[in-house]
Structures are given as structure tokens and as C-alpha cells.
Coordinates of C-alpha atoms in Angstrom, one line a residue:
M1 CA 21.4 -25.5 -30.8
K2 CA 22.8 -27.7 -28.0
Y3 CA 20.7 -29.7 -25.6
P4 CA 17.2 -29.2 -27.2
Q5 CA 15.7 -32.1 -25.2
L6 CA 17.0 -30.6 -21.9
L7 CA 15.5 -27.2 -22.7
L8 CA 12.2 -28.8 -23.5
M9 CA 12.3 -30.6 -20.2
M10 CA 12.6 -27.2 -18.5
V11 CA 9.4 -26.1 -20.1
V12 CA 7.7 -29.4 -19.2
M13 CA 8.7 -29.1 -15.6
V14 CA 7.5 -25.6 -15.1
V15 CA 4.4 -25.5 -17.4
A16 CA 3.3 -29.1 -18.2
V17 CA 3.8 -30.7 -14.8
P18 CA 1.2 -28.3 -13.2
L19 CA -1.3 -29.3 -15.8
L20 CA -0.4 -33.0 -15.5
L21 CA -1.2 -32.8 -11.8
I22 CA -4.8 -32.5 -12.7
I23 CA -5.0 -36.3 -13.4
P24 CA -3.8 -37.7 -10.0
S25 CA -5.3 -34.9 -7.9
L26 CA -8.7 -35.0 -9.5
S27 CA -8.8 -38.8 -9.4
E28 CA -8.0 -38.8 -5.7
L29 CA -10.5 -36.0 -4.9
L30 CA -13.3 -37.6 -6.9
W31 CA -12.5 -41.1 -5.6
T32 CA -13.0 -40.0 -2.0
L33 CA -16.4 -38.4 -2.8
D34 CA -19.9 -39.8 -2.9
L35 CA -20.4 -38.2 -6.3
K36 CA -24.1 -38.9 -6.5
Q37 CA -24.8 -37.3 -3.1
V38 CA -22.5 -34.3 -3.6
I39 CA -24.0 -33.6 -7.1
S40 CA -27.5 -33.8 -5.6
K41 CA -26.5 -31.3 -2.9
L42 CA -24.9 -29.0 -5.5
I43 CA -28.0 -29.0 -7.6
N44 CA -30.2 -28.4 -4.6
Y45 CA -28.0 -25.7 -3.2
P46 CA -30.0 -22.4 -2.9
G47 CA -29.6 -20.3 -6.1
F48 CA -27.4 -22.9 -7.9
F49 CA -29.2 -22.5 -11.3
T50 CA -29.0 -18.7 -10.9
M51 CA -25.2 -19.0 -10.3
L52 CA -24.9 -21.2 -13.4
S53 CA -27.0 -18.9 -15.6
Q54 CA -25.1 -15.8 -14.5
S55 CA -21.7 -17.4 -15.3
I56 CA -22.8 -18.7 -18.7
L57 CA -24.5 -15.5 -19.7
T58 CA -21.5 -13.4 -18.7
A59 CA -19.2 -15.5 -20.8
L60 CA -21.5 -15.6 -23.9
V61 CA -22.4 -11.9 -23.8
S62 CA -18.8 -10.8 -23.2
V63 CA -17.2 -12.8 -25.9
S64 CA -19.9 -12.0 -28.5
V65 CA -19.7 -8.3 -28.0
V66 CA -15.9 -8.3 -27.8
T67 CA -15.8 -10.2 -31.1
G68 CA -18.1 -7.7 -32.8
L69 CA -16.3 -4.7 -31.6
T70 CA -12.9 -6.2 -32.4
L71 CA -13.9 -6.9 -36.0
I72 CA -15.3 -3.5 -36.7
S73 CA -12.2 -1.9 -35.2
A74 CA -9.8 -4.0 -37.2
R75 CA -10.3 -1.8 -40.2
Y76 CA -8.6 1.0 -38.3
L77 CA -5.7 -1.2 -37.6
L78 CA -5.4 -2.0 -41.3
A79 CA -5.4 1.7 -42.2
L80 CA -2.6 2.2 -39.7
K81 CA -0.6 -0.6 -41.1
Q82 CA -1.1 0.6 -44.7
S83 CA 0.1 4.1 -43.8
G84 CA 3.6 2.7 -43.7
Q85 CA 4.4 4.9 -40.6
Q86 CA 6.2 2.3 -38.4
T87 CA 6.6 4.8 -35.6
N88 CA 2.9 5.3 -35.3
Q89 CA 2.4 1.6 -35.2
H90 CA 4.8 1.2 -32.3
K91 CA 3.3 4.2 -30.5
T92 CA -0.1 2.7 -30.9
Q93 CA 1.0 -0.7 -29.7
H94 CA 2.6 1.0 -26.6
S95 CA -0.6 3.0 -26.0
W96 CA -2.7 -0.1 -26.1
L97 CA -0.2 -1.9 -23.9
G98 CA -0.5 1.1 -21.6
I99 CA -4.3 0.5 -21.5
L100 CA -3.6 -3.1 -20.9
S101 CA -1.6 -2.1 -17.9
M102 CA -4.7 -0.8 -16.1
P103 CA -5.5 -3.4 -13.5
H104 CA -9.0 -4.7 -14.1
L105 CA -9.9 -4.0 -10.5
A106 CA -8.8 -0.4 -10.7
F107 CA -10.6 -0.1 -14.0
A108 CA -13.8 -1.4 -12.4
V109 CA -13.6 1.0 -9.4
A110 CA -13.1 4.0 -11.7
L111 CA -15.8 3.0 -14.2
L112 CA -18.4 2.3 -11.6
W113 CA -17.7 5.6 -9.8
L114 CA -17.8 7.5 -13.1
A115 CA -21.0 6.0 -14.6
A116 CA -23.0 4.8 -11.5
P117 CA -26.4 6.6 -11.0
T118 CA -24.8 8.9 -8.4
G119 CA -21.4 9.0 -10.1
W120 CA -19.4 11.8 -11.7
L121 CA -20.8 11.5 -15.2
W122 CA -24.4 11.9 -14.1
R123 CA -23.4 14.9 -11.9
L124 CA -22.2 16.5 -15.1
I125 CA -25.2 15.4 -17.1
P126 CA -28.1 15.4 -14.5
V127 CA -30.5 13.5 -16.8
E128 CA -31.9 10.2 -15.6
T129 CA -32.0 7.5 -18.3
P130 CA -33.4 3.9 -18.2
W131 CA -30.0 2.4 -18.5
M132 CA -28.3 4.2 -15.6
P133 CA -28.7 1.2 -13.3
W134 CA -26.6 -0.8 -15.7
F135 CA -23.6 0.8 -14.0
D136 CA -24.7 0.2 -10.5
R137 CA -22.5 -2.0 -8.3
Q138 CA -23.5 -5.6 -7.7
Y139 CA -25.5 -5.6 -11.0
L140 CA -24.8 -8.3 -13.5
V141 CA -24.8 -5.9 -16.5
S142 CA -22.2 -3.9 -14.7
L143 CA -19.9 -6.9 -14.8
W144 CA -20.6 -7.4 -18.5
I145 CA -19.7 -3.9 -19.3
I146 CA -16.5 -3.9 -17.3
L147 CA -15.4 -7.2 -18.8
I148 CA -16.1 -6.0 -22.4
A149 CA -14.3 -2.7 -21.8
K150 CA -11.3 -4.4 -20.2
E151 CA -10.9 -7.2 -22.8
L152 CA -11.1 -5.0 -25.8
P153 CA -7.5 -3.6 -25.5
F154 CA -6.2 -7.2 -25.3
M155 CA -8.1 -8.2 -28.4
W156 CA -6.9 -5.1 -30.3
F157 CA -3.4 -5.9 -29.3
M158 CA -3.8 -9.5 -30.6
T159 CA -5.6 -8.2 -33.7
L160 CA -2.6 -6.0 -34.6
R161 CA -0.3 -9.0 -34.2
A162 CA -2.6 -11.1 -36.4
L163 CA -2.9 -8.5 -39.1
Q164 CA 0.9 -8.3 -39.4
Q165 CA 0.9 -12.0 -40.4
L166 CA -1.6 -11.7 -43.2
P167 CA -0.8 -10.7 -46.9
L168 CA -3.4 -7.9 -46.7
E169 CA -2.1 -5.8 -49.7
R170 CA -2.2 -8.9 -52.0
W171 CA -5.6 -9.9 -50.9
L172 CA -7.1 -6.4 -51.4
L173 CA -5.4 -6.2 -54.8
I174 CA -6.9 -9.5 -55.9
G175 CA -10.3 -8.3 -54.7
R176 CA -10.1 -5.0 -56.6
S177 CA -9.0 -6.9 -59.7
Q178 CA -12.2 -9.0 -59.6
G179 CA -14.3 -5.9 -59.3
H180 CA -15.1 -6.0 -55.6
S181 CA -14.9 -2.9 -53.5
E182 CA -12.4 -2.7 -50.6
T183 CA -15.2 -3.1 -48.1
R184 CA -16.6 -6.3 -49.6
T185 CA -13.1 -7.8 -50.0
W186 CA -12.3 -6.9 -46.4
W187 CA -15.4 -8.8 -45.1
L188 CA -15.2 -11.7 -47.6
I189 CA -11.5 -12.5 -47.4
V190 CA -9.7 -10.6 -44.6
I191 CA -12.2 -11.0 -41.7
P192 CA -12.6 -14.8 -42.0
A193 CA -8.8 -15.2 -42.0
L194 CA -8.5 -12.8 -39.1
V195 CA -11.2 -14.6 -37.1
Q196 CA -9.3 -17.9 -37.5
R197 CA -6.2 -16.3 -36.1
L198 CA -8.1 -14.8 -33.2
R199 CA -9.8 -18.0 -32.3
L200 CA -7.5 -18.8 -29.4
P201 CA -7.5 -15.3 -27.9
L202 CA -11.3 -15.2 -28.1
C203 CA -11.4 -18.6 -26.3
V204 CA -9.2 -17.0 -23.6
V205 CA -11.7 -14.1 -23.3
A206 CA -14.6 -16.5 -23.0
V207 CA -13.0 -18.8 -20.3
Y208 CA -11.8 -15.7 -18.3
S209 CA -15.3 -14.2 -18.4
L210 CA -16.8 -17.5 -17.3
T211 CA -14.5 -18.0 -14.3
V212 CA -13.5 -14.4 -13.2
V213 CA -13.5 -14.1 -9.4
D214 CA -12.1 -10.8 -8.3
L215 CA -14.1 -8.6 -10.7
A216 CA -17.2 -10.6 -9.9
L217 CA -16.7 -10.1 -6.2
F218 CA -16.6 -6.4 -6.8
A219 CA -19.3 -5.9 -9.5
A220 CA -21.5 -8.9 -9.8
P221 CA -24.5 -9.9 -7.6
Q222 CA -23.6 -11.8 -4.5
T223 CA -27.0 -13.3 -3.6
P224 CA -26.3 -15.6 -5.3
A225 CA -22.9 -15.0 -6.7
P226 CA -21.6 -16.4 -10.0
L227 CA -20.4 -20.0 -9.8
A228 CA -16.7 -19.3 -9.8
V229 CA -17.1 -16.9 -6.9
Q230 CA -19.2 -19.5 -5.0
V231 CA -16.6 -22.2 -5.6
V232 CA -13.9 -20.0 -4.0
Q233 CA -16.1 -19.2 -1.1
W234 CA -16.8 -23.0 -0.6
Q235 CA -13.1 -23.7 -0.7
L236 CA -12.4 -21.1 2.0
Q237 CA -15.0 -22.7 4.4
F238 CA -13.4 -25.3 6.6
N239 CA -16.0 -28.0 6.5
P240 CA -16.1 -31.2 4.5
L241 CA -19.3 -30.6 2.6
S242 CA -18.1 -27.1 1.4
Q243 CA -14.8 -28.6 0.2
Q244 CA -16.6 -31.3 -1.7
L245 CA -19.0 -28.8 -3.3
A246 CA -15.9 -26.7 -4.3
V247 CA -14.3 -29.8 -6.1
V248 CA -17.5 -30.7 -8.0
G249 CA -18.2 -27.0 -8.8
S250 CA -14.7 -26.5 -10.2
V251 CA -15.2 -29.6 -12.4
M252 CA -18.4 -28.1 -13.6
L253 CA -16.6 -24.9 -14.5
A254 CA -14.1 -26.9 -16.5
L255 CA -17.0 -28.5 -18.5
L256 CA -18.6 -25.1 -19.0
A257 CA -15.2 -23.8 -20.4
V258 CA -15.5 -26.4 -23.2
L259 CA -19.0 -25.1 -23.9
V260 CA -18.0 -21.4 -24.2
C261 CA -15.1 -22.4 -26.4
G262 CA -17.6 -24.2 -28.6
W263 CA -19.5 -20.9 -28.7
V264 CA -16.5 -19.2 -30.1
R265 CA -16.3 -21.8 -32.9
L266 CA -20.1 -21.3 -33.5
Q267 CA -19.5 -17.6 -33.9
E268 CA -16.8 -18.3 -36.4
W269 CA -19.1 -20.6 -38.5
V270 CA -22.0 -18.0 -38.4
L271 CA -19.6 -15.3 -39.6
F272 CA -18.3 -17.4 -42.5
T273 CA -21.8 -18.4 -43.5
W274 CA -23.1 -14.9 -43.4
A275 CA -20.1 -13.5 -45.3
Q276 CA -20.5 -16.1 -48.1
R277 CA -24.2 -15.9 -48.5
L278 CA -24.9 -12.2 -48.0
L279 CA -21.7 -10.3 -48.9
S280 CA -21.0 -12.4 -52.0
R281 CA -24.1 -11.0 -53.6
A282 CA -24.3 -7.6 -55.2
V283 CA -26.2 -6.0 -52.3
T284 CA -25.2 -2.4 -52.1
K285 CA -27.3 -1.7 -49.0
S286 CA -25.4 -4.3 -46.9
E287 CA -22.1 -2.9 -48.2
L288 CA -23.0 0.6 -47.1
I289 CA -24.1 -0.6 -43.7
L290 CA -20.8 -2.3 -43.2
L291 CA -18.9 0.8 -44.4
K292 CA -20.7 2.8 -41.7
I293 CA -20.0 0.3 -39.1
S294 CA -16.3 0.2 -40.0
R295 CA -16.2 4.0 -39.7
V296 CA -17.6 3.7 -36.1
G297 CA -14.9 1.2 -35.4
R298 CA -12.2 3.7 -36.4
V299 CA -12.9 5.8 -33.4
L300 CA -13.2 3.1 -30.8
P301 CA -9.5 2.8 -29.9
S302 CA -9.1 6.6 -29.6
A303 CA -12.3 6.8 -27.6
F304 CA -11.0 4.1 -25.3
M305 CA -7.7 5.9 -24.7
G306 CA -9.8 9.0 -23.8
L307 CA -11.8 6.9 -21.4
A308 CA -8.7 5.5 -19.8
I309 CA -7.5 9.1 -19.0
L310 CA -10.9 10.0 -17.6
L311 CA -10.9 6.9 -15.4
L312 CA -7.5 7.8 -14.0
L313 CA -8.7 11.3 -13.1
A314 CA -11.8 9.8 -11.5
L315 CA -9.6 7.5 -9.3
V316 CA -7.4 10.4 -8.3
A317 CA -10.5 12.5 -7.4
L318 CA -12.2 9.7 -5.5
A319 CA -9.1 8.8 -3.5
H320 CA -8.4 12.4 -2.3
G321 CA -11.9 14.0 -2.2
R322 CA -13.6 14.5 1.2
G323 CA -17.2 15.6 1.9
W324 CA -18.3 14.7 -1.7
F325 CA -22.0 14.4 -1.6
Y326 CA -24.4 14.1 -4.5
P327 CA -25.0 16.2 -6.7
A328 CA -21.8 18.2 -6.1
L329 CA -19.3 18.2 -9.0
L330 CA -16.3 18.6 -6.7
P331 CA -15.6 17.6 -3.1
Q332 CA -15.7 20.1 -0.3
Q333 CA -11.9 19.7 0.3
W334 CA -8.9 17.7 -1.0
D335 CA -7.1 15.6 1.5
F336 CA -3.8 13.7 0.8
T337 CA -3.2 12.4 4.3
L338 CA -4.7 9.0 3.5
W339 CA -1.4 8.2 1.6
H340 CA 0.6 8.8 4.8
S341 CA -1.6 6.7 7.0
E342 CA -1.8 3.7 4.6
W343 CA 1.7 4.0 3.2
L344 CA 3.2 1.1 5.1
F345 CA 0.5 -1.3 4.0
L346 CA 0.6 0.0 0.4
A347 CA 4.3 -0.3 0.2
M348 CA 4.4 -3.8 1.6
G349 CA 1.8 -5.1 -0.9
A350 CA 3.3 -3.3 -3.8
W351 CA 6.8 -4.4 -3.1
R352 CA 5.8 -8.1 -2.7
A353 CA 3.7 -8.0 -5.9
F354 CA 6.5 -6.3 -7.9
W355 CA 9.2 -8.8 -7.0
I356 CA 6.9 -11.8 -7.5
A357 CA 6.1 -10.3 -10.9
V358 CA 9.8 -9.8 -11.8
V359 CA 10.6 -13.4 -10.9
V360 CA 7.6 -14.8 -12.7
A361 CA 8.1 -12.7 -15.8
S362 CA 11.8 -13.6 -16.0
I363 CA 11.0 -17.3 -15.8
S364 CA 8.1 -16.9 -18.3
L365 CA 10.2 -15.1 -20.8
A366 CA 13.0 -17.6 -20.6
L367 CA 10.5 -20.4 -21.2
C368 CA 9.1 -18.5 -24.2
I369 CA 12.6 -18.3 -25.7
V370 CA 13.3 -22.0 -25.0
T371 CA 9.9 -23.0 -26.5
A372 CA 10.6 -21.0 -29.7
E373 CA 14.1 -22.2 -30.2
W374 CA 13.2 -25.8 -29.5
Q375 CA 10.6 -25.6 -32.2
R376 CA 13.1 -24.1 -34.7
A377 CA 15.8 -26.6 -33.8
R378 CA 13.5 -29.6 -34.3
Q379 CA 11.5 -27.9 -37.1
Q380 CA 8.4 -29.0 -35.2
K381 CA 5.6 -26.6 -34.2
I382 CA 3.9 -27.3 -31.0
P383 CA 0.1 -26.6 -31.3
M384 CA -0.6 -23.1 -29.9
A385 CA -3.7 -24.5 -28.2
L386 CA -1.5 -26.8 -26.2
L387 CA 0.9 -24.0 -25.2
L388 CA -2.0 -21.9 -24.1
L389 CA -3.7 -24.6 -22.2
P390 CA -3.5 -22.9 -18.8
L391 CA -5.7 -20.1 -20.2
F392 CA -8.4 -22.6 -21.4
I393 CA -8.7 -24.4 -18.1
P394 CA -10.7 -22.4 -15.4
Q395 CA -8.2 -20.9 -13.0
V396 CA -10.2 -21.9 -9.9
F397 CA -10.2 -25.6 -11.1
L398 CA -6.4 -25.5 -11.6
V399 CA -5.6 -23.9 -8.3
L400 CA -7.8 -26.3 -6.3
V401 CA -5.9 -29.2 -8.0
W402 CA -2.6 -27.6 -7.0
I403 CA -3.4 -27.0 -3.4
P404 CA -2.5 -30.5 -2.1
W405 CA 0.9 -30.4 -3.8
T406 CA 2.0 -26.9 -2.6
D407 CA 2.7 -25.0 0.5
T408 CA 1.7 -21.5 1.6
N409 CA 4.8 -19.5 0.8
L410 CA 6.1 -17.1 -1.8
F411 CA 7.8 -19.8 -3.8
W412 CA 4.6 -21.7 -4.5
V413 CA 2.6 -18.5 -5.2
A414 CA 5.2 -17.5 -7.8
W415 CA 5.2 -21.0 -9.2
A416 CA 1.4 -20.8 -9.5
H417 CA 1.6 -17.5 -11.5
V418 CA 4.1 -18.9 -14.1
P419 CA 1.7 -20.9 -16.3
F420 CA -0.6 -18.0 -16.8
S421 CA 2.1 -15.4 -17.3
Y422 CA 4.0 -17.8 -19.7
A423 CA 0.9 -18.2 -21.8
Y424 CA 0.3 -14.5 -22.2
A425 CA 4.0 -13.9 -22.9
L426 CA 3.8 -16.4 -25.7
L427 CA 1.0 -14.6 -27.3
A428 CA 3.1 -11.4 -27.4
Y429 CA 6.4 -13.0 -28.4
L430 CA 5.8 -15.9 -30.8
P431 CA 4.3 -14.0 -33.7
A432 CA 7.3 -11.7 -33.9
E433 CA 9.8 -14.6 -33.4
E434 CA 8.2 -16.6 -36.2
R435 CA 8.9 -13.7 -38.7
F436 CA 12.6 -13.6 -37.7
E437 CA 15.0 -14.5 -40.5
Q438 CA 16.9 -17.4 -39.2
R439 CA 19.7 -16.9 -41.7
Y440 CA 21.1 -14.0 -39.6
L441 CA 21.7 -16.5 -36.8
Q442 CA 23.2 -19.1 -39.1
Q443 CA 25.6 -16.6 -40.7
S444 CA 26.9 -15.5 -37.3
Q445 CA 27.5 -19.2 -36.3
T446 CA 29.7 -19.6 -39.4
F447 CA 32.1 -17.1 -37.7
G448 CA 32.6 -19.6 -34.8
Y449 CA 29.9 -18.3 -32.4
S450 CA 28.0 -20.9 -30.4
F451 CA 24.3 -21.0 -30.8
W452 CA 23.4 -19.1 -27.7
R453 CA 26.2 -16.6 -28.1
A454 CA 25.0 -15.9 -31.6
W455 CA 21.4 -15.6 -30.2
W456 CA 22.5 -13.1 -27.6
A457 CA 24.6 -11.0 -30.1
V458 CA 22.3 -11.1 -33.1
K459 CA 18.8 -12.3 -32.4
R460 CA 18.3 -10.6 -29.0
P461 CA 18.8 -7.0 -30.2
L462 CA 16.6 -7.6 -33.3
L463 CA 13.8 -9.0 -31.2
K464 CA 14.3 -6.7 -28.2
V465 CA 10.9 -5.0 -28.6
P466 CA 8.8 -8.2 -28.6
L467 CA 11.0 -9.6 -25.8
L468 CA 10.4 -6.5 -23.6
T469 CA 6.7 -6.5 -24.6
A470 CA 6.3 -10.1 -23.5
F471 CA 8.2 -9.4 -20.3
A472 CA 6.0 -6.5 -19.5
L473 CA 2.8 -8.4 -20.2
A474 CA 4.0 -11.3 -18.0
M475 CA 4.6 -8.9 -15.2
L476 CA 1.2 -7.3 -15.6
V477 CA -0.5 -10.6 -15.6
S478 CA 1.3 -11.7 -12.4
I479 CA 0.5 -8.5 -10.6
A480 CA -3.2 -9.0 -11.3
Q481 CA -3.4 -12.6 -10.1
Y482 CA -5.9 -13.0 -7.3
V483 CA -7.1 -16.6 -7.1
P484 CA -3.7 -18.3 -7.1
T485 CA -2.3 -15.8 -4.6
L486 CA -5.3 -16.2 -2.2
L487 CA -5.7 -20.0 -2.3
I488 CA -2.1 -21.1 -2.8
G489 CA -0.8 -18.5 -0.3
G490 CA -3.5 -19.5 2.2
G491 CA -3.9 -15.9 3.3
R492 CA -0.3 -15.7 4.3
V493 CA 0.9 -14.0 1.1
S494 CA -0.8 -10.7 0.5
T495 CA -0.3 -8.4 -2.5
L496 CA -2.1 -5.2 -3.6
T497 CA -4.6 -7.3 -5.5
T498 CA -5.6 -9.4 -2.5
D499 CA -5.6 -6.4 -0.2
F500 CA -7.9 -4.5 -2.6
V501 CA -10.4 -7.4 -2.9
A502 CA -10.5 -7.6 0.9
L503 CA -11.3 -3.9 1.0
S504 CA -13.9 -4.1 -1.8
S505 CA -16.6 -5.5 0.6
G506 CA -16.5 -2.3 2.7
S507 CA -18.1 1.0 2.1
N508 CA -14.9 3.2 2.2
S509 CA -14.7 4.2 -1.4
S510 CA -11.7 6.5 -0.8
M511 CA -9.7 3.6 0.5
Q512 CA -10.7 1.4 -2.4
A513 CA -9.7 4.1 -4.9
L514 CA -6.4 4.6 -3.1
Y515 CA -5.5 0.9 -3.4
A516 CA -6.8 0.9 -7.0
L517 CA -4.7 3.9 -7.9
T518 CA -1.6 2.3 -6.3
M519 CA -2.1 -0.8 -8.4
W520 CA -2.4 1.3 -11.5
L521 CA 0.8 3.2 -10.7
L522 CA 2.7 0.0 -10.0
C523 CA 1.6 -1.4 -13.4
A524 CA 2.4 1.9 -15.1
L525 CA 5.9 1.8 -13.5
V526 CA 6.6 -1.5 -15.3
L527 CA 5.9 0.2 -18.7
V528 CA 7.7 3.4 -17.8
V529 CA 10.9 1.4 -17.1
L530 CA 10.6 -1.0 -20.1
K531 CA 9.3 1.4 -22.8
P532 CA 12.5 3.5 -23.1
R533 CA 14.6 0.4 -23.6
A534 CA 12.2 -0.9 -26.2
T535 CA 12.3 2.5 -28.0
A536 CA 16.1 2.5 -27.9
A537 CA 16.3 -1.0 -29.2
R538 CA 13.9 0.0 -32.1
E539 CA 16.1 2.9 -33.0
G540 CA 19.3 0.9 -32.9
E541 CA 20.7 2.6 -29.8
I542 CA 21.1 -0.7 -28.0
Q543 CA 23.6 -3.0 -29.7

């Protein structure tokens, strides 16, 4: 491989430099502040401790529930893998990638409309229950439910990747040879190893839940709002005190990110301790309980796919229904003229978001390839935690650091998207790349091919499915970016995501549903275009 140092510099310039800007920018910002006075004003700000508690609770509850649901669903993934039906595995991966394609804002609109106290679900089942307000808008539990439901497909996707790297058959065979049941072997051996491999994705979920802004603007309370939302609002206010509060608040979010990542490690320790002390005993009752829980986990992915279809139908109905009053099951009439009146604005936002995503995904995928090949050439593995660092640092904190170094145009907005899209693309690409047999590449080079020509002719077709998966995931991540687009773009660069959040404060639910549906269709278009190519590559049609 030629020029490995030059290729590494490319990664450093695009990914590491944005992170290194933290040091001079933060030092300059904090140096100009009277920290004691600003911290005092922050602590005495009305509702500050409520903001803090809302953010911490959201992160801890979300990651804890997502961890539990992921682990009880993992048995289903194992059964799918052991079936030996590779086609079903790929179909399942594409189905979950399809669920991942749901923009989280569109997901939130549809879920709240479906399950709110006056929503579609309770019109079908007109029975009032104590937990109906959980799905009301501007209610903290609503944000928790939306975050849990939206992060589950991501964790299932990462779990499937992790399971493919574990010698499951050998471990289960060893467990049976020692007289353990498959359930006990699963929880004693497989689950601890799986949790270790899911540590970084779970930290990503925890930090995202702590610092989410767009979803919190739509679903969480705003009096007071969670801390990340308040930091953005301070930054958008053009007075010195608000700007100073935004800087100190973003630093506090960065410190809280360390705290919630520590919670993930604590979960892991508790699970290991519980498995060793309880499941290593001959406790039949505990084993039966785990068996029942695992059976429940088998239906979760299928139930989620059904929910996704139902949410899509709810969006379509809400966007086109007119005169729809509670408790009517259907609107008085269907009206599709809203598409015509909003088409220009929808097309502009979608077109800009699409091309930004294409550029960002192309750069991100190229950097993923460079990173993987540099590691192979030097036989040095860069720690995954270092490569995924943009996902562990609160997005609000990073963007506020970047603002003094950037300008309000498309170039800098795309630049700000790259670190996040690159990190997610790595999660999708590296596990498959690490399993690749390098001897294929070496043998082709013996015929006189250069490294990159051999890579293009041999390795690219064999890894086309993970390459396209990483490209699609990077595009979806870019389309969904709100904070970098809003703050780096300075309001001059608008996409469907920023337009939707601007509409979310209004009361026109049909307009919100229309924009949410357009976002969903744009993300689905990415998969519709890329999936046939991935299928053809898998079947050997693309040489």
C-alpha cells in the first residue's frame, strides 16, 4: 500500500482536526469569561436543576431500557444466524436498516399522533388508562419512549454485527458438554461477551439521549427545557450573558457525557456480577424466567417492523386528512392540495439535504476505507473509542467550539456533518472489513496489480454490501443533522430537518406530518437506490 502516512493525514485533517479545535477554542472562550460569576448565574438560572435532572434521567432511563431490550432480543438474532439461511439474514439487516431510515423526527410525530390521549390508537380502543398521558406532547416520558423506540433498531443492527464476530456455536457446544442448558450458557458466556462488544454503541446511545435537541424541542417539556435545548437557545440569543451561559452549559454537558458513559460501564459490571452469582447456581426458577424473557424478545423486532408500517400510515393519514375531530376514526375528507402549495419549499429543503448527504457520505466512506487500509498496512489497530470520539462528545459542545472557525455556508455545514457520519459509517463497515481474507488482495498483487487497483478489482466487489450499507447509513445520519446545520449554517442553510423543527412549535399538525412524511420518503429513497446494488453484489451480478 503506497503512501500510508499521506492517507492517514487525510483522516486527521477531516476528522481529528475538528476535535483538536476544542483545545484552543475552549481555552480562548473560558479565558475571556469570569467563570465564577458565570457559573453562579448558571446555577441560579430559573429551572436549572430541573433542566439538569431531565437530561440525566433521559440518558439513564433510555440507555438502561435499550440495553435490557437489546439483550433479550439478541437470542432471536442468534436463532436467525444458526438457521444458516444467509438470505434471511441479509433481508433482516435491510429491514432493520429500513427502520433506521425513519427520521427520528418523523418517528416522533407519527408515534405521538398514534398514541396520544386523543390519537388514532385511543379512537380505536376508547378505553382511558392511567398511562395514556405518557404519550402526550411536551411530556418527559414521551421523550423517553421515543428515544427508546428509535434507538432499538440501531442497537439490533449493531448486535447482529457483534454476534457475527463471536464463536457462538463453539461456546454453546462447550456449555452443553459441561451439562449446562442452552439458556444458562447463553447468559453466562455469550451475553457478557456481547455486552463488551456493545459497550461503545451503548455509550453512543447514552450521550445522544443526554444531548438530543431536535427531538427534545418537539416532545420534551420546554418550561424548563432539557439542558441541551437550553444551551442552543442561549447560543441563538445575541447578548453576552447568554453566549457565556451557552459556553459553560456545553462544558457541563461534556462532563455529564463522561458520567453517562460511566453508567454504561456500571451496567456491564452489574450484569457480569449477576450472571456469575445467580446463573452459575442450579436455580431452575431463574432459568425458566430467562427463557420466558427470551421468548418475548423474539417478537420485538417483528413487532417493531409492524409498528413502523403503522406509523407510516398514521403520517399519511394525518398529512392528508381534513376535518378530523375526536373521536372520529377517519377524517371528513381527504385533501392532497397541501403537497401542491408546499411543493417548492419541500423540494428545496429535500434537494439541499440530499446533496449535502451525498457529499458527506462519499467523504465519510472514503475515510473509512483509508482508516481500515492504513491499519492493515501498518498492522496497528487504532482504538475504536478514538475513532468514534465525535459520538462521545456532546454535539452541542462540538458545534459551539467550531463556530469561531467556520462560516455560514454549505461547505462548512457539510464539513460539520462529516465527523458524525464518518463515525457511524465506521460502525457499519469495520466489522465486515476485519473479517476479509487479505490473501485475496495479496494474490492479485502478485499478478502485477498495484495495491489500489487490486483493491478495486478484488476487495471492493467482495465488500460491496458493507460498503453500500456504510454509505447509506452515513447519508441517513447527514440528513438527520439539526444542530450543526442550524448553528454552523447560521440560519442561512435550511434543510428539511431544520424546516420541520421550525414548524414543530406551531399547531398545524397536517403541515408537520407533511414535512415528516417528506423526510421519511427522502431517507427511503436512499435505501431504494442502494439496496438493489447491494443485492446484485451479494448474488455476484456486479463484478
